[in-house]
Each structure stands twice: as C-alpha cells, then as structure tokens.
C-alpha cells in the first residue's frame, strides 16, 4: 500500500553481534501521492534477543524516516519501541509482538500495535506463516490487519507469496483502494558478508 501499489525495490543490511545484540538498516521505495513526491523510506534499528531454551524474548528500538520529504507540514518520521516473544515446538513457531510509538506519522499521536504470528516448516526449503494484529492510534482510524502466505528458498534466493488485508474502508484509507486485500510477491536475494571475503 505504500508503493501505490506498484512494485518497488528494497534493500537491507543486518548485523548480528555477540550475546544476542543486533542492528541494521532497511530502505524501500514509497509512493504516497503527496505534493513533494516522497519516494524513499529508511529504517534504522537496534535490539537484543535472549533465549531460554525454545523461548526467545527480544526488545528493539526502530526509527523510520523519509529523507526526501520536501513539502511543508508535519513529519512522516517516527520512533517505535518493540517487544517480542516466541516459542518453538518442533516444526511450529508461535510469537507475539507489541509496539509503542510516542508520536506517529503526521502528528497522529500515540500509537499501539499488537500482533500474533505462527510459522510452520513444511520442508527445509518451504514454510507457511500467518499474522493477525490490531493497531490503535490517537488521531485517525484504528485497524485490524492480517496476512498468510508461503515462502520457498533456494540457495540465497527466496520467494514469498502473501495474501494481505485490513478492515479499513475506502474512506478510512484516504478514499483510495490501497487498503484492499491483495497478493504480495516478494523476491529476496540474501547474501552474507562472508560471500564477499576473498579467501586465500
């Protein structure tokens, strides 16, 4: 819905450190049809996970920004704090997430989001997953959202096909059809930094 809904390139860089620490950055093309033709979103984040057997707990700080927003008016940028817990059961992993945003995009006030997800490993190269959640915002329309899909991998490539939907009506989505149900395909190439280190 953030790209029009047209295909868009995305890129990310993720660092995994000792004792569960991690950090990274992510960027994507966007098309909000706004006066300044904003076209880039960037995310920077850092967090930590702690494992207790098959249970994983994590916390993260994420900052989202739009560097080429040029027209006057409230910022799209926002800060978000997240906590997540997950549990593995053989081929099944279930998780829950909660996030808090002190000031959401365009001065829409405090926002909360909760979600539940599940992933089933159907084969070493194939998994199915689904998410359902709810977002509340101080100014604007609250929404329920959900998705379900499958992800196949081959070496460094993966293809995800996902059905996504929300309960937002057209008028709650800026009188556009961006919030309607759709199928989203995502093709990902995921090399590691070791792929670029020359070995003697």
Short mmCIF file of N, CA and C in Angstrom, two decimals, residues 27-176:
data_model
loop_
_atom_site.label_atom_id
_atom_site.label_comp_id
_atom_site.label_asym_id
_atom_site.label_seq_id
_atom_site.Cartn_x
_atom_site.Cartn_y
_atom_site.Cartn_z
N UNK A 27 15.69 0.00 3.62
CA UNK A 27 15.16 1.10 2.81
C UNK A 27 14.22 0.54 1.74
N UNK A 28 13.26 1.36 1.35
CA UNK A 28 12.27 0.94 0.37
C UNK A 28 11.80 2.14 -0.43
N UNK A 29 11.37 1.88 -1.65
CA UNK A 29 10.68 2.92 -2.40
C UNK A 29 9.26 3.08 -1.88
N UNK A 30 8.72 4.30 -1.91
CA UNK A 30 7.34 4.58 -1.50
C UNK A 30 6.70 5.53 -2.50
N UNK A 31 5.39 5.56 -2.49
CA UNK A 31 4.64 6.48 -3.34
C UNK A 31 3.36 6.85 -2.60
N UNK A 32 3.40 7.97 -1.86
CA UNK A 32 2.25 8.41 -1.07
C UNK A 32 1.32 9.33 -1.87
N UNK A 33 1.70 9.64 -3.11
CA UNK A 33 0.93 10.58 -3.93
C UNK A 33 0.78 11.91 -3.20
N UNK A 34 1.87 12.36 -2.56
CA UNK A 34 1.84 13.62 -1.82
C UNK A 34 2.43 14.76 -2.67
N UNK A 35 2.29 16.01 -2.23
CA UNK A 35 2.76 17.14 -3.04
C UNK A 35 4.25 17.12 -3.35
N UNK A 36 5.06 16.54 -2.47
CA UNK A 36 6.50 16.53 -2.69
C UNK A 36 7.01 15.29 -3.37
N UNK A 37 6.11 14.37 -3.75
CA UNK A 37 6.51 13.11 -4.39
C UNK A 37 7.54 12.36 -3.57
N UNK A 38 7.28 12.22 -2.28
CA UNK A 38 8.17 11.45 -1.40
C UNK A 38 8.35 10.05 -1.96
N UNK A 39 9.62 9.59 -2.07
CA UNK A 39 9.86 8.33 -2.77
C UNK A 39 10.74 7.34 -2.00
N UNK A 40 11.27 7.74 -0.82
CA UNK A 40 12.20 6.87 -0.11
C UNK A 40 11.81 6.77 1.36
N UNK A 41 11.78 5.55 1.88
CA UNK A 41 11.66 5.31 3.32
C UNK A 41 12.94 4.66 3.81
N UNK A 42 13.42 5.07 4.98
CA UNK A 42 14.57 4.44 5.61
C UNK A 42 14.24 4.05 7.03
N UNK A 43 14.74 2.89 7.47
CA UNK A 43 14.60 2.44 8.86
C UNK A 43 15.98 2.11 9.40
N UNK A 44 16.25 2.53 10.62
CA UNK A 44 17.44 2.08 11.35
C UNK A 44 16.96 1.50 12.67
N UNK A 45 17.58 0.42 13.11
CA UNK A 45 17.08 -0.26 14.30
C UNK A 45 18.22 -0.95 15.04
N UNK A 46 17.97 -1.24 16.31
CA UNK A 46 18.91 -1.99 17.14
C UNK A 46 18.12 -2.70 18.21
N UNK A 47 18.59 -3.86 18.62
CA UNK A 47 17.87 -4.60 19.64
C UNK A 47 18.68 -5.76 20.18
N UNK A 48 18.01 -6.55 21.02
CA UNK A 48 18.68 -7.71 21.61
C UNK A 48 17.65 -8.82 21.83
N UNK A 49 18.08 -10.05 21.57
CA UNK A 49 17.26 -11.22 21.87
C UNK A 49 17.95 -12.06 22.94
N UNK A 50 17.15 -12.70 23.78
CA UNK A 50 17.64 -13.60 24.83
C UNK A 50 16.87 -14.90 24.72
N UNK A 51 17.59 -16.03 24.68
CA UNK A 51 16.97 -17.34 24.56
C UNK A 51 16.90 -18.05 25.90
N UNK A 52 15.76 -18.66 26.15
CA UNK A 52 15.55 -19.51 27.32
C UNK A 52 15.03 -20.85 26.80
N UNK A 53 15.96 -21.72 26.40
CA UNK A 53 15.55 -22.95 25.76
C UNK A 53 14.91 -22.65 24.42
N UNK A 54 13.66 -23.09 24.25
CA UNK A 54 12.95 -22.85 22.99
C UNK A 54 12.18 -21.53 22.99
N UNK A 55 12.29 -20.76 24.04
CA UNK A 55 11.61 -19.47 24.13
C UNK A 55 12.61 -18.35 23.87
N UNK A 56 12.21 -17.39 23.06
CA UNK A 56 13.06 -16.24 22.74
C UNK A 56 12.32 -14.96 23.10
N UNK A 57 12.99 -14.08 23.84
CA UNK A 57 12.46 -12.76 24.17
C UNK A 57 13.34 -11.71 23.51
N UNK A 58 12.73 -10.60 23.07
CA UNK A 58 13.52 -9.57 22.41
C UNK A 58 12.92 -8.19 22.59
N UNK A 59 13.79 -7.21 22.48
CA UNK A 59 13.38 -5.81 22.51
C UNK A 59 14.11 -5.05 21.43
N UNK A 60 13.46 -4.02 20.86
CA UNK A 60 14.04 -3.30 19.73
C UNK A 60 13.62 -1.85 19.74
N UNK A 61 14.53 -0.98 19.29
CA UNK A 61 14.23 0.43 19.03
C UNK A 61 14.37 0.65 17.54
N UNK A 62 13.37 1.25 16.92
CA UNK A 62 13.37 1.48 15.47
C UNK A 62 13.01 2.93 15.18
N UNK A 63 13.76 3.54 14.25
CA UNK A 63 13.45 4.90 13.81
C UNK A 63 13.19 4.87 12.31
N UNK A 64 12.03 5.34 11.90
CA UNK A 64 11.63 5.39 10.49
C UNK A 64 11.66 6.83 10.01
N UNK A 65 12.27 7.06 8.84
CA UNK A 65 12.40 8.42 8.34
C UNK A 65 12.23 8.43 6.82
N UNK A 66 11.92 9.61 6.28
CA UNK A 66 11.66 9.79 4.86
C UNK A 66 12.52 10.96 4.39
N UNK A 67 13.76 10.69 3.95
CA UNK A 67 14.75 11.75 3.72
C UNK A 67 14.40 12.72 2.60
N UNK A 68 13.56 12.32 1.64
CA UNK A 68 13.28 13.23 0.54
C UNK A 68 11.90 13.89 0.65
N UNK A 69 11.30 13.89 1.84
CA UNK A 69 10.07 14.65 2.04
C UNK A 69 10.44 16.13 2.07
N UNK A 70 9.94 16.90 1.10
CA UNK A 70 10.37 18.29 0.94
C UNK A 70 9.27 19.32 1.21
N UNK A 71 8.01 18.90 1.14
CA UNK A 71 6.95 19.90 1.30
C UNK A 71 6.70 20.20 2.77
N UNK A 72 6.12 21.34 3.04
CA UNK A 72 5.89 21.77 4.42
C UNK A 72 4.79 20.94 5.06
N UNK A 73 4.82 20.94 6.38
CA UNK A 73 3.81 20.18 7.12
C UNK A 73 4.45 19.22 8.08
N UNK A 74 3.65 18.54 8.89
CA UNK A 74 4.19 17.61 9.89
C UNK A 74 5.02 16.51 9.25
N UNK A 75 5.96 16.01 10.00
CA UNK A 75 6.87 14.98 9.51
C UNK A 75 6.17 13.62 9.42
N UNK A 76 6.68 12.79 8.52
CA UNK A 76 6.27 11.39 8.48
C UNK A 76 7.08 10.55 9.47
N UNK A 77 8.23 11.06 9.92
CA UNK A 77 9.17 10.28 10.72
C UNK A 77 8.56 9.89 12.07
N UNK A 78 9.00 8.74 12.59
CA UNK A 78 8.54 8.34 13.92
C UNK A 78 9.52 7.36 14.56
N UNK A 79 9.45 7.26 15.87
CA UNK A 79 10.24 6.33 16.68
C UNK A 79 9.31 5.26 17.21
N UNK A 80 9.80 4.02 17.26
CA UNK A 80 8.96 2.92 17.73
C UNK A 80 9.76 2.00 18.64
N UNK A 81 9.14 1.58 19.74
CA UNK A 81 9.73 0.62 20.67
C UNK A 81 8.95 -0.68 20.57
N UNK A 82 9.67 -1.82 20.47
CA UNK A 82 9.01 -3.11 20.29
C UNK A 82 9.50 -4.12 21.32
N UNK A 83 8.60 -5.01 21.72
CA UNK A 83 8.96 -6.20 22.49
C UNK A 83 8.33 -7.40 21.80
N UNK A 84 9.02 -8.53 21.83
CA UNK A 84 8.53 -9.72 21.15
C UNK A 84 8.90 -10.97 21.93
N UNK A 85 8.02 -11.95 21.89
CA UNK A 85 8.29 -13.27 22.49
C UNK A 85 7.89 -14.33 21.49
N UNK A 86 8.66 -15.42 21.42
CA UNK A 86 8.31 -16.52 20.53
C UNK A 86 8.69 -17.84 21.18
N UNK A 87 8.04 -18.91 20.73
CA UNK A 87 8.28 -20.24 21.27
C UNK A 87 8.26 -21.24 20.13
N UNK A 88 9.24 -22.13 20.11
CA UNK A 88 9.34 -23.14 19.06
C UNK A 88 8.85 -24.49 19.57
N UNK A 89 8.09 -25.18 18.72
CA UNK A 89 7.60 -26.52 19.00
C UNK A 89 7.86 -27.38 17.77
N UNK A 90 9.00 -28.04 17.71
CA UNK A 90 9.36 -28.86 16.56
C UNK A 90 9.26 -28.05 15.27
N UNK A 91 8.25 -28.29 14.42
CA UNK A 91 8.15 -27.58 13.14
C UNK A 91 7.32 -26.31 13.24
N UNK A 92 6.76 -26.02 14.42
CA UNK A 92 5.89 -24.86 14.61
C UNK A 92 6.55 -23.82 15.51
N UNK A 93 6.48 -22.55 15.11
CA UNK A 93 6.92 -21.44 15.95
C UNK A 93 5.78 -20.44 16.06
N UNK A 94 5.45 -20.05 17.30
CA UNK A 94 4.40 -19.06 17.52
C UNK A 94 5.02 -17.86 18.24
N UNK A 95 4.48 -16.68 17.96
CA UNK A 95 5.05 -15.47 18.56
C UNK A 95 4.01 -14.41 18.81
N UNK A 96 4.40 -13.43 19.61
CA UNK A 96 3.55 -12.28 19.91
C UNK A 96 4.43 -11.05 19.96
N UNK A 97 3.89 -9.92 19.50
CA UNK A 97 4.64 -8.67 19.43
C UNK A 97 3.77 -7.52 19.92
N UNK A 98 4.39 -6.58 20.60
CA UNK A 98 3.71 -5.34 20.99
C UNK A 98 4.65 -4.18 20.70
N UNK A 99 4.11 -3.08 20.18
CA UNK A 99 4.94 -1.91 19.89
C UNK A 99 4.23 -0.65 20.35
N UNK A 100 5.03 0.37 20.65
CA UNK A 100 4.51 1.66 21.10
C UNK A 100 5.23 2.76 20.35
N UNK A 101 4.46 3.70 19.80
CA UNK A 101 5.00 4.86 19.09
C UNK A 101 4.54 6.12 19.81
N UNK A 102 5.46 6.90 20.38
CA UNK A 102 5.03 8.09 21.14
C UNK A 102 4.38 9.16 20.27
N UNK A 103 4.81 9.29 19.02
CA UNK A 103 4.21 10.27 18.11
C UNK A 103 4.25 9.69 16.71
N UNK A 104 3.11 9.21 16.22
CA UNK A 104 3.04 8.57 14.91
C UNK A 104 3.13 9.61 13.79
N UNK A 105 3.22 9.12 12.56
CA UNK A 105 3.37 9.99 11.40
C UNK A 105 2.30 11.08 11.34
N UNK A 106 2.72 12.25 10.88
CA UNK A 106 1.82 13.37 10.63
C UNK A 106 1.06 13.80 11.88
N UNK A 107 1.77 13.79 13.02
CA UNK A 107 1.21 14.24 14.29
C UNK A 107 -0.10 13.55 14.64
N UNK A 108 -0.14 12.24 14.40
CA UNK A 108 -1.36 11.49 14.71
C UNK A 108 -1.36 10.92 16.12
N UNK A 109 -0.38 11.32 16.94
CA UNK A 109 -0.40 10.98 18.35
C UNK A 109 0.14 9.60 18.66
N UNK A 110 -0.10 9.15 19.87
CA UNK A 110 0.40 7.87 20.34
C UNK A 110 -0.25 6.72 19.58
N UNK A 111 0.55 5.70 19.26
CA UNK A 111 0.03 4.52 18.56
C UNK A 111 0.52 3.25 19.26
N UNK A 112 -0.36 2.27 19.35
CA UNK A 112 -0.04 0.96 19.89
C UNK A 112 -0.34 -0.09 18.82
N UNK A 113 0.44 -1.18 18.85
CA UNK A 113 0.17 -2.29 17.93
C UNK A 113 0.47 -3.60 18.62
N UNK A 114 -0.42 -4.57 18.48
CA UNK A 114 -0.18 -5.92 18.98
C UNK A 114 -0.43 -6.89 17.85
N UNK A 115 0.30 -8.00 17.83
CA UNK A 115 0.14 -8.98 16.75
C UNK A 115 0.54 -10.36 17.25
N UNK A 116 -0.08 -11.37 16.68
CA UNK A 116 0.28 -12.77 16.90
C UNK A 116 0.68 -13.37 15.56
N UNK A 117 1.64 -14.28 15.58
CA UNK A 117 2.07 -14.90 14.33
C UNK A 117 2.41 -16.36 14.56
N UNK A 118 2.40 -17.12 13.49
CA UNK A 118 2.76 -18.54 13.53
C UNK A 118 3.45 -18.92 12.23
N UNK A 119 4.48 -19.77 12.34
CA UNK A 119 5.22 -20.26 11.18
C UNK A 119 5.34 -21.77 11.27
N UNK A 120 5.04 -22.46 10.19
CA UNK A 120 5.15 -23.91 10.12
C UNK A 120 6.15 -24.29 9.04
N UNK A 121 7.13 -25.11 9.42
CA UNK A 121 8.11 -25.60 8.44
C UNK A 121 7.54 -26.82 7.74
N UNK A 122 7.22 -26.68 6.46
CA UNK A 122 6.65 -27.77 5.68
C UNK A 122 7.73 -28.65 5.06
N UNK A 123 8.92 -28.06 4.90
CA UNK A 123 10.06 -28.71 4.24
C UNK A 123 11.25 -27.82 4.54
N UNK A 124 12.49 -28.35 4.51
CA UNK A 124 13.64 -27.47 4.74
C UNK A 124 13.67 -26.23 3.86
N UNK A 125 13.02 -26.29 2.69
CA UNK A 125 13.04 -25.15 1.77
C UNK A 125 11.66 -24.49 1.62
N UNK A 126 10.70 -24.86 2.47
CA UNK A 126 9.36 -24.31 2.32
C UNK A 126 8.70 -24.13 3.69
N UNK A 127 8.16 -22.95 3.93
CA UNK A 127 7.45 -22.70 5.19
C UNK A 127 6.19 -21.88 4.91
N UNK A 128 5.21 -22.05 5.78
CA UNK A 128 3.97 -21.29 5.72
C UNK A 128 3.87 -20.45 6.99
N UNK A 129 3.32 -19.23 6.87
CA UNK A 129 3.23 -18.36 8.03
C UNK A 129 2.01 -17.46 7.92
N UNK A 130 1.58 -16.96 9.07
CA UNK A 130 0.42 -16.07 9.12
C UNK A 130 0.57 -15.12 10.29
N UNK A 131 -0.03 -13.93 10.16
CA UNK A 131 0.00 -12.90 11.20
C UNK A 131 -1.39 -12.27 11.30
N UNK A 132 -1.79 -11.92 12.52
CA UNK A 132 -3.02 -11.16 12.73
C UNK A 132 -2.76 -10.17 13.86
N UNK A 133 -3.25 -8.94 13.69
CA UNK A 133 -2.98 -7.94 14.72
C UNK A 133 -3.96 -6.78 14.68
N UNK A 134 -3.72 -5.87 15.60
CA UNK A 134 -4.57 -4.68 15.74
C UNK A 134 -3.69 -3.48 16.06
N UNK A 135 -4.00 -2.32 15.44
CA UNK A 135 -3.28 -1.08 15.70
C UNK A 135 -4.27 -0.01 16.13
N UNK A 136 -3.92 0.69 17.22
CA UNK A 136 -4.71 1.80 17.71
C UNK A 136 -3.90 3.08 17.60
N UNK A 137 -4.50 4.16 17.13
CA UNK A 137 -3.81 5.43 17.00
C UNK A 137 -4.69 6.54 17.58
N UNK A 138 -4.06 7.51 18.21
CA UNK A 138 -4.78 8.57 18.90
C UNK A 138 -5.64 9.41 17.95
N UNK A 139 -5.08 9.77 16.79
CA UNK A 139 -5.82 10.55 15.79
C UNK A 139 -5.81 9.78 14.48
N UNK A 140 -6.97 9.35 14.03
CA UNK A 140 -7.04 8.56 12.81
C UNK A 140 -7.83 7.29 13.02
N UNK A 141 -7.77 6.40 12.03
CA UNK A 141 -8.56 5.17 12.06
C UNK A 141 -7.75 4.02 12.63
N UNK A 142 -8.30 3.36 13.66
CA UNK A 142 -7.69 2.12 14.14
C UNK A 142 -7.89 1.05 13.06
N UNK A 143 -7.04 0.03 13.07
CA UNK A 143 -7.21 -1.01 12.06
C UNK A 143 -6.83 -2.38 12.58
N UNK A 144 -7.50 -3.37 12.04
CA UNK A 144 -7.12 -4.77 12.22
C UNK A 144 -6.45 -5.21 10.92
N UNK A 145 -5.41 -6.01 11.03
CA UNK A 145 -4.68 -6.44 9.83
C UNK A 145 -4.34 -7.91 9.95
N UNK A 146 -4.16 -8.57 8.81
CA UNK A 146 -3.81 -9.98 8.81
C UNK A 146 -3.16 -10.33 7.49
N UNK A 147 -2.39 -11.41 7.51
CA UNK A 147 -1.77 -11.92 6.29
C UNK A 147 -1.51 -13.41 6.44
N UNK A 148 -1.33 -14.08 5.32
CA UNK A 148 -0.98 -15.50 5.30
C UNK A 148 -0.27 -15.79 3.99
N UNK A 149 0.76 -16.64 4.07
CA UNK A 149 1.50 -16.93 2.85
C UNK A 149 2.48 -18.06 3.00
N UNK A 150 3.22 -18.32 1.93
CA UNK A 150 4.24 -19.36 1.91
C UNK A 150 5.54 -18.75 1.39
N UNK A 151 6.65 -19.29 1.88
CA UNK A 151 7.98 -18.82 1.47
C UNK A 151 8.82 -20.02 1.05
N UNK A 152 9.32 -19.98 -0.17
CA UNK A 152 10.22 -21.01 -0.66
C UNK A 152 11.63 -20.46 -0.82
N UNK A 153 12.64 -21.24 -0.50
CA UNK A 153 14.03 -20.79 -0.61
C UNK A 153 14.83 -21.76 -1.49
N UNK A 154 15.79 -21.20 -2.17
CA UNK A 154 16.74 -21.96 -2.96
C UNK A 154 18.07 -21.23 -2.92
N UNK A 155 19.04 -21.85 -2.24
CA UNK A 155 20.35 -21.23 -2.02
C UNK A 155 20.16 -19.84 -1.38
N UNK A 156 20.56 -18.76 -2.05
CA UNK A 156 20.45 -17.42 -1.48
C UNK A 156 19.17 -16.70 -1.88
N UNK A 157 18.31 -17.36 -2.65
CA UNK A 157 17.08 -16.75 -3.13
C UNK A 157 15.87 -17.25 -2.34
N UNK A 158 14.91 -16.37 -2.13
CA UNK A 158 13.64 -16.79 -1.54
C UNK A 158 12.51 -16.04 -2.24
N UNK A 159 11.37 -16.72 -2.34
CA UNK A 159 10.17 -16.13 -2.93
C UNK A 159 9.03 -16.31 -1.95
N UNK A 160 8.42 -15.19 -1.56
CA UNK A 160 7.30 -15.20 -0.64
C UNK A 160 6.05 -14.74 -1.38
N UNK A 161 4.96 -15.51 -1.28
CA UNK A 161 3.66 -15.13 -1.83
C UNK A 161 2.70 -14.99 -0.66
N UNK A 162 2.11 -13.78 -0.51
CA UNK A 162 1.36 -13.49 0.72
C UNK A 162 0.07 -12.74 0.42
N UNK A 163 -1.00 -13.24 1.02
CA UNK A 163 -2.30 -12.55 0.99
C UNK A 163 -2.33 -11.58 2.17
N UNK A 164 -2.62 -10.31 1.91
CA UNK A 164 -2.66 -9.31 2.98
C UNK A 164 -3.99 -8.55 2.92
N UNK A 165 -4.49 -8.14 4.09
CA UNK A 165 -5.77 -7.44 4.13
C UNK A 165 -5.88 -6.66 5.43
N UNK A 166 -6.80 -5.68 5.44
CA UNK A 166 -7.15 -4.95 6.65
C UNK A 166 -8.66 -4.77 6.67
N UNK A 167 -9.17 -4.23 7.77
CA UNK A 167 -10.60 -3.97 7.87
C UNK A 167 -10.95 -2.53 7.51
N UNK A 168 -9.99 -1.77 6.96
CA UNK A 168 -10.23 -0.36 6.65
C UNK A 168 -11.12 -0.21 5.42
N UNK A 169 -12.09 0.68 5.53
CA UNK A 169 -12.93 1.04 4.39
C UNK A 169 -12.18 2.03 3.50
N UNK A 170 -12.68 2.22 2.28
CA UNK A 170 -12.02 3.12 1.34
C UNK A 170 -11.88 4.53 1.89
N UNK A 171 -12.91 5.02 2.59
CA UNK A 171 -12.86 6.38 3.14
C UNK A 171 -11.83 6.49 4.26
N UNK A 172 -11.55 5.37 4.96
CA UNK A 172 -10.55 5.38 6.04
C UNK A 172 -9.15 5.24 5.50
N UNK A 173 -9.03 5.01 4.20
CA UNK A 173 -7.73 4.85 3.55
C UNK A 173 -7.50 5.97 2.56
N UNK A 174 -7.98 7.19 2.91
CA UNK A 174 -7.79 8.35 2.05
C UNK A 174 -8.56 8.30 0.76
N UNK A 175 -9.70 7.59 0.77
CA UNK A 175 -10.54 7.43 -0.43
C UNK A 175 -9.73 6.84 -1.59
N UNK A 176 -8.86 5.90 -1.23
CA UNK A 176 -8.10 5.14 -2.24
C UNK A 176 -8.39 3.65 -2.03
#
